[in-house]
mmCIF file with all atom_site columns, C-alpha atoms in Angstrom:
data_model
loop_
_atom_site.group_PDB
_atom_site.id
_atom_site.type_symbol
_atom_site.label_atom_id
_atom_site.label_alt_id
_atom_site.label_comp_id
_atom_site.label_asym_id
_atom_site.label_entity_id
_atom_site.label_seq_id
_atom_site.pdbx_PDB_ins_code
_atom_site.Cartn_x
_atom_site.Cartn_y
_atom_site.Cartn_z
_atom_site.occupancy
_atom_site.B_iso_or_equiv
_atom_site.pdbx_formal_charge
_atom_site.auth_seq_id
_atom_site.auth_comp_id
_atom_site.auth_asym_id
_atom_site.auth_atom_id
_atom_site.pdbx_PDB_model_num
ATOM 1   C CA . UNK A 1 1   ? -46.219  -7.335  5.965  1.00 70.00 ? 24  UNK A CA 1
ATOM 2   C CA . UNK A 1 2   ? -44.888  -4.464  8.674  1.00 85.00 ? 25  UNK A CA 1
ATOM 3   C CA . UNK A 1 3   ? -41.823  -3.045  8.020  1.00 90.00 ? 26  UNK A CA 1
ATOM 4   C CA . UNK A 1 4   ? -40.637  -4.984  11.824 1.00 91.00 ? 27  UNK A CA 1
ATOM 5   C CA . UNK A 1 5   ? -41.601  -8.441  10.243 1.00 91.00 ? 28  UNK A CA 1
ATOM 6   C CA . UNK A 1 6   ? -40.022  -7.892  6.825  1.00 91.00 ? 29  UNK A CA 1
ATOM 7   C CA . UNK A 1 7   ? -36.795  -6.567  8.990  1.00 94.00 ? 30  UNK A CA 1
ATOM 8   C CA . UNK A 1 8   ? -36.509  -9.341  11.328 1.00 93.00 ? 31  UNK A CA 1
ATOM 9   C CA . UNK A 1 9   ? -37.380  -12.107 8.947  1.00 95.00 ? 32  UNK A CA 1
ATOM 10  C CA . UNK A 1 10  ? -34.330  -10.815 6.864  1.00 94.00 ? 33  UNK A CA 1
ATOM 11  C CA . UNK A 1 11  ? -32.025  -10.534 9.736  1.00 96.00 ? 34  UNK A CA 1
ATOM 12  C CA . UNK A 1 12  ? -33.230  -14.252 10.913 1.00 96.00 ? 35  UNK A CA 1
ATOM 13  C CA . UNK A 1 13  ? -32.852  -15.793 7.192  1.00 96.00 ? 36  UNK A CA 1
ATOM 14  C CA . UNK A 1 14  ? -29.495  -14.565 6.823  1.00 96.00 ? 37  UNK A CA 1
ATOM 15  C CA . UNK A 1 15  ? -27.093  -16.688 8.519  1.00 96.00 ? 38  UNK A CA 1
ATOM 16  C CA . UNK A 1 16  ? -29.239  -19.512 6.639  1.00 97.00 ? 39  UNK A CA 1
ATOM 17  C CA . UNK A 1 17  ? -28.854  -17.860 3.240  1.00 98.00 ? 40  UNK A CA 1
ATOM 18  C CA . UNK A 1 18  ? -25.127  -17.097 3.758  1.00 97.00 ? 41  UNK A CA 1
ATOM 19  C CA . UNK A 1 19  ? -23.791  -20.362 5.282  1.00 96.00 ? 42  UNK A CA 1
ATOM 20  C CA . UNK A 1 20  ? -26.296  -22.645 3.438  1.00 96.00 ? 43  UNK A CA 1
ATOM 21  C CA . UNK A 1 21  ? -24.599  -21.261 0.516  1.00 97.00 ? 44  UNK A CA 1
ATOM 22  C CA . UNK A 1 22  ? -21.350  -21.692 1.506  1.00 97.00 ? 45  UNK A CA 1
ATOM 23  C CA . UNK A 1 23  ? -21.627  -25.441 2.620  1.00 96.00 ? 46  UNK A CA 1
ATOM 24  C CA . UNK A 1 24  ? -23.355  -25.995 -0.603 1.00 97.00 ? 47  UNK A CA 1
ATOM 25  C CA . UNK A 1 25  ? -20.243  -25.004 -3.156 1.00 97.00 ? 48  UNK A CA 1
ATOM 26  C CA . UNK A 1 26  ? -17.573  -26.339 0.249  1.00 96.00 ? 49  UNK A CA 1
ATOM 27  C CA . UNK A 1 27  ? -19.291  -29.272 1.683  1.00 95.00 ? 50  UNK A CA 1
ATOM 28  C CA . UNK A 1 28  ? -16.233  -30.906 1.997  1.00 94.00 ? 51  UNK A CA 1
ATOM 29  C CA . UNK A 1 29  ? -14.509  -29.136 4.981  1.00 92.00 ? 52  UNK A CA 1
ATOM 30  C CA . UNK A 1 30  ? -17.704  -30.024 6.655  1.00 92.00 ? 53  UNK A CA 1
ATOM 31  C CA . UNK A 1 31  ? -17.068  -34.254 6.288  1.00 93.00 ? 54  UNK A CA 1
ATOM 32  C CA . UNK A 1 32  ? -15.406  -34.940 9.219  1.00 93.00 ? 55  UNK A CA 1
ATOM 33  C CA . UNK A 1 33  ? -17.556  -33.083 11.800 1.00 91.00 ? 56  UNK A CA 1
ATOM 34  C CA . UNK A 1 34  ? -21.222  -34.189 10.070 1.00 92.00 ? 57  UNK A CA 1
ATOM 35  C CA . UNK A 1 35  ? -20.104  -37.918 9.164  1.00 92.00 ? 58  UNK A CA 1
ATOM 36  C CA . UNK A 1 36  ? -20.936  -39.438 12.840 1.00 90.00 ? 59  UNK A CA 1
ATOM 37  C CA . UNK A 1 37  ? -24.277  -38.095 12.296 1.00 89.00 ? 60  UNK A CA 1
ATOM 38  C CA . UNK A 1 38  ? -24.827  -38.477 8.752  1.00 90.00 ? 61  UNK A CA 1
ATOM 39  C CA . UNK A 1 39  ? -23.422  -42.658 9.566  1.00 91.00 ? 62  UNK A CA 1
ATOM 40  C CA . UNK A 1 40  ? -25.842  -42.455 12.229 1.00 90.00 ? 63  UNK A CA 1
ATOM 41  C CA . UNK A 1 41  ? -28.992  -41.040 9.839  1.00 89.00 ? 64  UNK A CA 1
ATOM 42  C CA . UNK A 1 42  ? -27.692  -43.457 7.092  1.00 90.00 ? 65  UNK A CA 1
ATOM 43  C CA . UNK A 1 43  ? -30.088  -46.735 8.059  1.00 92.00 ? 66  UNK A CA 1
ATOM 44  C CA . UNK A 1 44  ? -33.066  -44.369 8.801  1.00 91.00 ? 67  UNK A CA 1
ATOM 45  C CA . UNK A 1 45  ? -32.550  -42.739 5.204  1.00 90.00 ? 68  UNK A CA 1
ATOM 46  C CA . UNK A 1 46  ? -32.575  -46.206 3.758  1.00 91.00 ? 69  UNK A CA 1
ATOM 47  C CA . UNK A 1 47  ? -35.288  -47.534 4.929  1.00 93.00 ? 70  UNK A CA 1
ATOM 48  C CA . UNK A 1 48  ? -37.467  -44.747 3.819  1.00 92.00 ? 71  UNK A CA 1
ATOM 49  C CA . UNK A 1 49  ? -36.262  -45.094 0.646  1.00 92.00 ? 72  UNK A CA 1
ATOM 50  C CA . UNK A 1 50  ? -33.543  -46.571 -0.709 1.00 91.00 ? 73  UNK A CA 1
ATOM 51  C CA . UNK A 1 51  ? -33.166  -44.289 -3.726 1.00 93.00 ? 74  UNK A CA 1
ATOM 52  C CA . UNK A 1 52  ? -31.625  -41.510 -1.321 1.00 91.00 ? 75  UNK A CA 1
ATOM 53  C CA . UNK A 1 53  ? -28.370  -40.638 -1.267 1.00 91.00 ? 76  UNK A CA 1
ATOM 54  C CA . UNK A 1 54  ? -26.266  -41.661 2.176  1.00 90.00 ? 77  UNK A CA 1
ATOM 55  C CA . UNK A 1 55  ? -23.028  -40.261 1.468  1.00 91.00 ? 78  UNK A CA 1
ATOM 56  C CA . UNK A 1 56  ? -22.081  -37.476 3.864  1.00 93.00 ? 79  UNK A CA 1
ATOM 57  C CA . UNK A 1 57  ? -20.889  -34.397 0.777  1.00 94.00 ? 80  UNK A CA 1
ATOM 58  C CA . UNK A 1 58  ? -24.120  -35.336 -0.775 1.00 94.00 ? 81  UNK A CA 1
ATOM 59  C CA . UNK A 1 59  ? -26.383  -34.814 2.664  1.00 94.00 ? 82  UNK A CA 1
ATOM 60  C CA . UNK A 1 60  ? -23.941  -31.881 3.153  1.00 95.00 ? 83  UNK A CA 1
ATOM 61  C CA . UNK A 1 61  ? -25.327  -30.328 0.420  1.00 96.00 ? 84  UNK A CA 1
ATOM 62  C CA . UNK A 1 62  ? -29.379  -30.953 0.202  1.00 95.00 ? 85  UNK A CA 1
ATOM 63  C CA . UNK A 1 63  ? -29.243  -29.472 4.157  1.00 95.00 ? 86  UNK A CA 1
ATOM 64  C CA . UNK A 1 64  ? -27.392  -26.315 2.610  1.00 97.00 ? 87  UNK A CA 1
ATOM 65  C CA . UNK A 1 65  ? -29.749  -26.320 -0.502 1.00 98.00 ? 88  UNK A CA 1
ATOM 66  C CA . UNK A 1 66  ? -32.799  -26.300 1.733  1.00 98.00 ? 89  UNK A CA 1
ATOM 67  C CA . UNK A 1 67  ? -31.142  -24.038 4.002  1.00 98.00 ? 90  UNK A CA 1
ATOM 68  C CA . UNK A 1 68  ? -30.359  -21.352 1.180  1.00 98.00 ? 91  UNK A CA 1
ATOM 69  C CA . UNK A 1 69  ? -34.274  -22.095 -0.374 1.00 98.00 ? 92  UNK A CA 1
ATOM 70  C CA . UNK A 1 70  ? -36.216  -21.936 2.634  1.00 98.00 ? 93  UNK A CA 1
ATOM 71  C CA . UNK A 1 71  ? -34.125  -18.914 4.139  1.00 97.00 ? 94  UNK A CA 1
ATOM 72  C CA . UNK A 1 72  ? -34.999  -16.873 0.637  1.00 98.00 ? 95  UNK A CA 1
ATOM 73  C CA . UNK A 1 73  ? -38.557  -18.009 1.131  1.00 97.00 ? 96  UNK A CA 1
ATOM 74  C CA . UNK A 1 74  ? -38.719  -16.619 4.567  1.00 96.00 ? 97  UNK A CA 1
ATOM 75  C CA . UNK A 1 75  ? -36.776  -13.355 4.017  1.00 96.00 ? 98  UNK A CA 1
ATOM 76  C CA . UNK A 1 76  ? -39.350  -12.404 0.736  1.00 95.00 ? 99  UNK A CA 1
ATOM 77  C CA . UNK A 1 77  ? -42.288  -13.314 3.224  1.00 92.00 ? 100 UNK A CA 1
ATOM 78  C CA . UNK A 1 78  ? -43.397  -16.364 0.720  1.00 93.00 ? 101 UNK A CA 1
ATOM 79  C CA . UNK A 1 79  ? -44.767  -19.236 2.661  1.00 95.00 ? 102 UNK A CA 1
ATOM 80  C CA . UNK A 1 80  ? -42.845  -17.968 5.453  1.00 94.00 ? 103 UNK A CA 1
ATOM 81  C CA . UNK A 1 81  ? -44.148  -20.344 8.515  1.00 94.00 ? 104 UNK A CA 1
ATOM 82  C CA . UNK A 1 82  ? -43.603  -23.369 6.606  1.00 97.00 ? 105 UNK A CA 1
ATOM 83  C CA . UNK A 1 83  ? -40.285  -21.993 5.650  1.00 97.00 ? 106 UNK A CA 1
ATOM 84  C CA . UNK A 1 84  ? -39.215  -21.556 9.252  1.00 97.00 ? 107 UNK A CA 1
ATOM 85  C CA . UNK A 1 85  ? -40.100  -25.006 10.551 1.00 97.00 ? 108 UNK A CA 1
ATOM 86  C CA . UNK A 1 86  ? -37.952  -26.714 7.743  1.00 98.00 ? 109 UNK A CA 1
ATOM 87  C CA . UNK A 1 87  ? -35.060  -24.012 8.725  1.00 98.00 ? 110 UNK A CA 1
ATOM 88  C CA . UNK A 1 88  ? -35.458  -25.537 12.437 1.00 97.00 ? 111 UNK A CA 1
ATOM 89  C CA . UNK A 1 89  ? -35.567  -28.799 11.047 1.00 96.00 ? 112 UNK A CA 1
ATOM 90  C CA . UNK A 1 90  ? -32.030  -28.391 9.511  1.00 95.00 ? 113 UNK A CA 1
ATOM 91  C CA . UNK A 1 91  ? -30.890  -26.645 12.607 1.00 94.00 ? 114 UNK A CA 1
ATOM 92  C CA . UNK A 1 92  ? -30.918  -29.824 14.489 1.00 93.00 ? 115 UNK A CA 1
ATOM 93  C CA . UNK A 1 93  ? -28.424  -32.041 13.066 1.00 90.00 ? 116 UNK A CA 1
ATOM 94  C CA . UNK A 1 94  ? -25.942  -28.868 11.990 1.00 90.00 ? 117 UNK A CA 1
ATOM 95  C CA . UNK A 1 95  ? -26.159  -28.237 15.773 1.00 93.00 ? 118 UNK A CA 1
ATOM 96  C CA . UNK A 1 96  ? -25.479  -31.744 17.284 1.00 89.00 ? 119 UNK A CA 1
ATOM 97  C CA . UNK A 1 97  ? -22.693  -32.229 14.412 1.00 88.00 ? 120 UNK A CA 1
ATOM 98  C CA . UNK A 1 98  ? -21.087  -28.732 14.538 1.00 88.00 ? 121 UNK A CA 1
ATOM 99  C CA . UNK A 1 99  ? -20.787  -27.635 18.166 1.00 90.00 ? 122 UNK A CA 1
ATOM 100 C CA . UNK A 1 100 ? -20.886  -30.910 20.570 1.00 89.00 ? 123 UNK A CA 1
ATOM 101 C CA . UNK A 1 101 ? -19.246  -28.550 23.328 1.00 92.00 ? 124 UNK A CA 1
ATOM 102 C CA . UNK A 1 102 ? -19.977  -31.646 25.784 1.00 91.00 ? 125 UNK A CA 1
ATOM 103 C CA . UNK A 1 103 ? -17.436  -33.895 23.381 1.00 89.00 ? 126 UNK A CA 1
ATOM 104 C CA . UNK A 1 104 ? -14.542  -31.046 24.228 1.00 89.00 ? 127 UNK A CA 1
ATOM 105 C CA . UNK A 1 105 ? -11.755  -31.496 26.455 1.00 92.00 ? 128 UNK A CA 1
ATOM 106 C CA . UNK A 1 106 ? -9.985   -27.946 25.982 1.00 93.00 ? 129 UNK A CA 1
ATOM 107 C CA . UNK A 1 107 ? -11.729  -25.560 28.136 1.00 93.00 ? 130 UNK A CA 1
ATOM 108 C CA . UNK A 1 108 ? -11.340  -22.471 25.274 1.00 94.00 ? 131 UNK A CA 1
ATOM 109 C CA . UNK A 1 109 ? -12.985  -25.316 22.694 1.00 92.00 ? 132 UNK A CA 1
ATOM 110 C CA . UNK A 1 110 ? -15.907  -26.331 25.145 1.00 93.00 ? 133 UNK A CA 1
ATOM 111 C CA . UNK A 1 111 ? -16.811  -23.014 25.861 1.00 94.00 ? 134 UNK A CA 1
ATOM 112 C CA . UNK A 1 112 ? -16.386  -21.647 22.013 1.00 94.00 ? 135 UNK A CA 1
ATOM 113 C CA . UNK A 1 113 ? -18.890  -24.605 21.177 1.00 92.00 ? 136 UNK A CA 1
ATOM 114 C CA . UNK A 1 114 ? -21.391  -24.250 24.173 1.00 95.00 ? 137 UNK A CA 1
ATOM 115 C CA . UNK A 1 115 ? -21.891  -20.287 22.802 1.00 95.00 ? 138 UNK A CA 1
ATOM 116 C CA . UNK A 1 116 ? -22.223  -21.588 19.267 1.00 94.00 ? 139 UNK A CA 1
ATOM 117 C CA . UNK A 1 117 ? -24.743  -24.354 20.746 1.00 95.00 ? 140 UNK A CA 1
ATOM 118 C CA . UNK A 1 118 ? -26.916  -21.448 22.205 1.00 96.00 ? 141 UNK A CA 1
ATOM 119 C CA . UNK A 1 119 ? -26.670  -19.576 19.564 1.00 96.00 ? 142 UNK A CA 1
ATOM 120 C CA . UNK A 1 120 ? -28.221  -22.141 17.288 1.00 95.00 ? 143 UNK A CA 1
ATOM 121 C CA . UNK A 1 121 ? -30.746  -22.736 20.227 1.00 96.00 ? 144 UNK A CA 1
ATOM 122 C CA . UNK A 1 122 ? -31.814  -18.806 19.869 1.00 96.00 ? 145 UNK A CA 1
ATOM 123 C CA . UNK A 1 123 ? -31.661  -19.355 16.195 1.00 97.00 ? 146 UNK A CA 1
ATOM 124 C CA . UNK A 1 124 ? -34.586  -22.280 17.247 1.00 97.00 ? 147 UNK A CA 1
ATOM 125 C CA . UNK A 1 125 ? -36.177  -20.349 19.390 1.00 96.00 ? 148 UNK A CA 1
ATOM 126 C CA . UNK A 1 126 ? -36.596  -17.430 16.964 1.00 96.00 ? 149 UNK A CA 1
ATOM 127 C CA . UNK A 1 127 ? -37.877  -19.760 14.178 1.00 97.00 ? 150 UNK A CA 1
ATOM 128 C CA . UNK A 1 128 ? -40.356  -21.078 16.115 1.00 96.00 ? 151 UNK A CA 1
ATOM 129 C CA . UNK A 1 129 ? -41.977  -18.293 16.527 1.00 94.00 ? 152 UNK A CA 1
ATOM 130 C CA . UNK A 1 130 ? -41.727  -16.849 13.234 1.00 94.00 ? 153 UNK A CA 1
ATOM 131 C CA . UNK A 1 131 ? -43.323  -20.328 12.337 1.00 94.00 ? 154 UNK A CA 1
ATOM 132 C CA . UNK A 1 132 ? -46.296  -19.594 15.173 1.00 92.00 ? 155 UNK A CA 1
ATOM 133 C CA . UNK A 1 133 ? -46.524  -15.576 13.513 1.00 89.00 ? 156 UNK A CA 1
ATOM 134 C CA . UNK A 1 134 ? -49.903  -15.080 11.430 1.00 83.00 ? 157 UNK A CA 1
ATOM 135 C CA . UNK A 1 135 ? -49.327  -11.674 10.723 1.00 80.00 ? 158 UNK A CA 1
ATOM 136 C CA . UNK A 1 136 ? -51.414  -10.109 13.274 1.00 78.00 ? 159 UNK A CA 1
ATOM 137 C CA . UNK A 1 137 ? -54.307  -12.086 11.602 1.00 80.00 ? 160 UNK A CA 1
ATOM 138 C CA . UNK A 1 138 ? -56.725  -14.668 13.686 1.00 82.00 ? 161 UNK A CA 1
ATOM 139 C CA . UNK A 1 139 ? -55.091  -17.544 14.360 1.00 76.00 ? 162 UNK A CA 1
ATOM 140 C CA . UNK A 1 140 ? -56.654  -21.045 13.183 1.00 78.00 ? 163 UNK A CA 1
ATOM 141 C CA . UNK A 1 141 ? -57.602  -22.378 16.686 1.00 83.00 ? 164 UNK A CA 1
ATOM 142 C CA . UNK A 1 142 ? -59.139  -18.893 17.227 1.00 82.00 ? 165 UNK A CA 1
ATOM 143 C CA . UNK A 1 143 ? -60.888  -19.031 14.404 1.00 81.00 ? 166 UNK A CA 1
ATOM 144 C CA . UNK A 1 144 ? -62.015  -22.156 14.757 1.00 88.00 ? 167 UNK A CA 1
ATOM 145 C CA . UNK A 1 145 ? -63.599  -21.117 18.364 1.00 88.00 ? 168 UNK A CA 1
ATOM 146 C CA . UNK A 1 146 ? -65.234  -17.990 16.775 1.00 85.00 ? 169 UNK A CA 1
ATOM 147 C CA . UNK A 1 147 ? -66.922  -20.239 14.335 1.00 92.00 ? 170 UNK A CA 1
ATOM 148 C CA . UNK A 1 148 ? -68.549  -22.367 17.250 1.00 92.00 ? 171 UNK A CA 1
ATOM 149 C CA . UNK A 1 149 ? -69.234  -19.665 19.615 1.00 90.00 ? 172 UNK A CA 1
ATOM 150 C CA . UNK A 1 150 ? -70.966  -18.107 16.372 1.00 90.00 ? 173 UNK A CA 1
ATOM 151 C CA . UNK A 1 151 ? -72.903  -21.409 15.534 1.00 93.00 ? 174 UNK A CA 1
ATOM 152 C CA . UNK A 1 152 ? -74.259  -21.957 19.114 1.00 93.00 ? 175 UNK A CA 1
ATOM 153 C CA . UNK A 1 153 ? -75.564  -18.393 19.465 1.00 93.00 ? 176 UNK A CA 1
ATOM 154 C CA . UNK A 1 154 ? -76.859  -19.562 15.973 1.00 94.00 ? 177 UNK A CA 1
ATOM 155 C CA . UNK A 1 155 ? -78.299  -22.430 17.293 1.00 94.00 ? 178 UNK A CA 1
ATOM 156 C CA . UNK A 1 156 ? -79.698  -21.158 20.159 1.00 94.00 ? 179 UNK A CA 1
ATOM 157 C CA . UNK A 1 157 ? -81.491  -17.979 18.394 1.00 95.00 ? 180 UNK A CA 1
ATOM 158 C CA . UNK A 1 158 ? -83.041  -20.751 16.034 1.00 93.00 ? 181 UNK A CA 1
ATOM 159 C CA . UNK A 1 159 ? -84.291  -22.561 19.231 1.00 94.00 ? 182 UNK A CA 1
ATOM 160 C CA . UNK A 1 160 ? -85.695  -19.504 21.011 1.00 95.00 ? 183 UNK A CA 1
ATOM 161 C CA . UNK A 1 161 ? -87.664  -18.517 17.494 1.00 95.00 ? 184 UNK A CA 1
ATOM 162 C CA . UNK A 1 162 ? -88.609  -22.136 17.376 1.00 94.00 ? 185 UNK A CA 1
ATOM 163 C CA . UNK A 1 163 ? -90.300  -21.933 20.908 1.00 95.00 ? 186 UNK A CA 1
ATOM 164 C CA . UNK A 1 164 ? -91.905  -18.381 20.522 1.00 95.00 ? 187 UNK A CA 1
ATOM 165 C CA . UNK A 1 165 ? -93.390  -19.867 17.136 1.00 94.00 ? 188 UNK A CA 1
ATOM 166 C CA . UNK A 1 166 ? -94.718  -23.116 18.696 1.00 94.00 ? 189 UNK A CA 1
ATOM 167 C CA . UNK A 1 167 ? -96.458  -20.749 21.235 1.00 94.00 ? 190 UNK A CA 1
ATOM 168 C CA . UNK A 1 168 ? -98.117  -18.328 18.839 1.00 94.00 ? 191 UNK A CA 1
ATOM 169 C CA . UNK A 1 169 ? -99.007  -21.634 17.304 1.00 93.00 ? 192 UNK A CA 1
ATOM 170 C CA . UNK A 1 170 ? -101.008 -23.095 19.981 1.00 92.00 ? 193 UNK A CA 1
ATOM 171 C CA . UNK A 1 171 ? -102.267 -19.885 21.183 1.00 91.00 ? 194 UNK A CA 1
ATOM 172 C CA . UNK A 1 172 ? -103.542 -19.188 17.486 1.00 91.00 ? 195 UNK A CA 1
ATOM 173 C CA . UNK A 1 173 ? -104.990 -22.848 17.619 1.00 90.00 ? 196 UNK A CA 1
ATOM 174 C CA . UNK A 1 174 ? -106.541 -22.214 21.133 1.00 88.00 ? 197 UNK A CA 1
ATOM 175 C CA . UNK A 1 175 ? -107.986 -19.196 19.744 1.00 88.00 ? 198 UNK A CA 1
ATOM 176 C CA . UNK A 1 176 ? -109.555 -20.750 16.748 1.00 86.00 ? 199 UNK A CA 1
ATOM 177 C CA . UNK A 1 177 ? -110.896 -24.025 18.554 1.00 86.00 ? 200 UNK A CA 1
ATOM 178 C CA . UNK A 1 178 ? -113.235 -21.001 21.125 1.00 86.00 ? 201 UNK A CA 1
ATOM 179 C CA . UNK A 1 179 ? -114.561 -19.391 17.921 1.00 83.00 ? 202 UNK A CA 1
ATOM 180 C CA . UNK A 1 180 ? -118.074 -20.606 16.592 1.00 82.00 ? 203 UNK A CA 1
ATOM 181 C CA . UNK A 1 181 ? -118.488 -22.508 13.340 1.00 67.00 ? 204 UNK A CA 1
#
């Protein structure tokens, strides 16, 4: 990994790792602010399986606990595209439930919100493209092209030796039919 990936990946992670923390051993000044979208995410929970937990501390804290383990995964480089689609996934709801800047009436609130908002939405926009990094390495749709550029001049170097062979063939049959005996 470059020193510039390592760098930025910890500088991206952080603000997961710190506040994902934080959320997990405070969840509870978070309640009020996350429970019209945990209420909301409650029937979708339950029908995919009832066994999950709906109440709002308890959501509170697997989005912090995924927060703080796939921020570490993507600041030590392990698994780090993965890593940065789940942190995007988690950046969705804290987003909608933590700075609804179109809900505000104060004009200092709304805007205060609508930077947070963007912020998040860089956050987004920085994820996704540590989850689209390879690492300087071919990508798998390049790859994948390589492979079948490689197989038809494959294919067609088999068919031109093919030909050529079938020719010396019939030439060398030609040739025997003329000679006596």
């Amino acid at each position: 990994m470059t020193p510039v990936r390592f760098i930025a990946r910890a500088m991206l992670s952080g603000i997961f790792v710190a506040s994902g923390a934080r959320n997990f051993t405070h969840p509870e000044r978070l309640v009020p602010v996350a429970k019209p979208i945990t209420d909301r995410m409650t029937p979708l929970l339950q029908r995919a399986d009832p066994r999950i937990p709906t109440d709002t501390t308890t959501l509170i804290r697997a989005n912090a606990a995924v927060q703080v383990g796939a921020g570490l995964m993507l600041a030590t480089g392990r698994f780090t595209r993965p890593a940065a689609l789940v942190l995007a996934g988690t950046l969705v709801p804290v987003t909608l439930a933590g700075h609804p800047f179109w809900r505000q009436e104060d004009p200092a609130q709304r805007h205060n919100h609508q930077i947070h908002f963007l912020k998040n939405v860089g956050l987004f926009g920085g994820l996704l493209l540590a989850a689209a990094d390879t690492q300087g390495k071919p990508g798998l749709r390049w790859r994948a092209g390589h492979r079948i550029d490689h197989s038809r001049r494959s294919v067609s170097r088999a068919v031109r030796t093919a030909r050529r062979e079938a020719r010396i063939a019939a030439l060398s049959a030609a040739t025997a039919r003329r000679l006596p005996g």
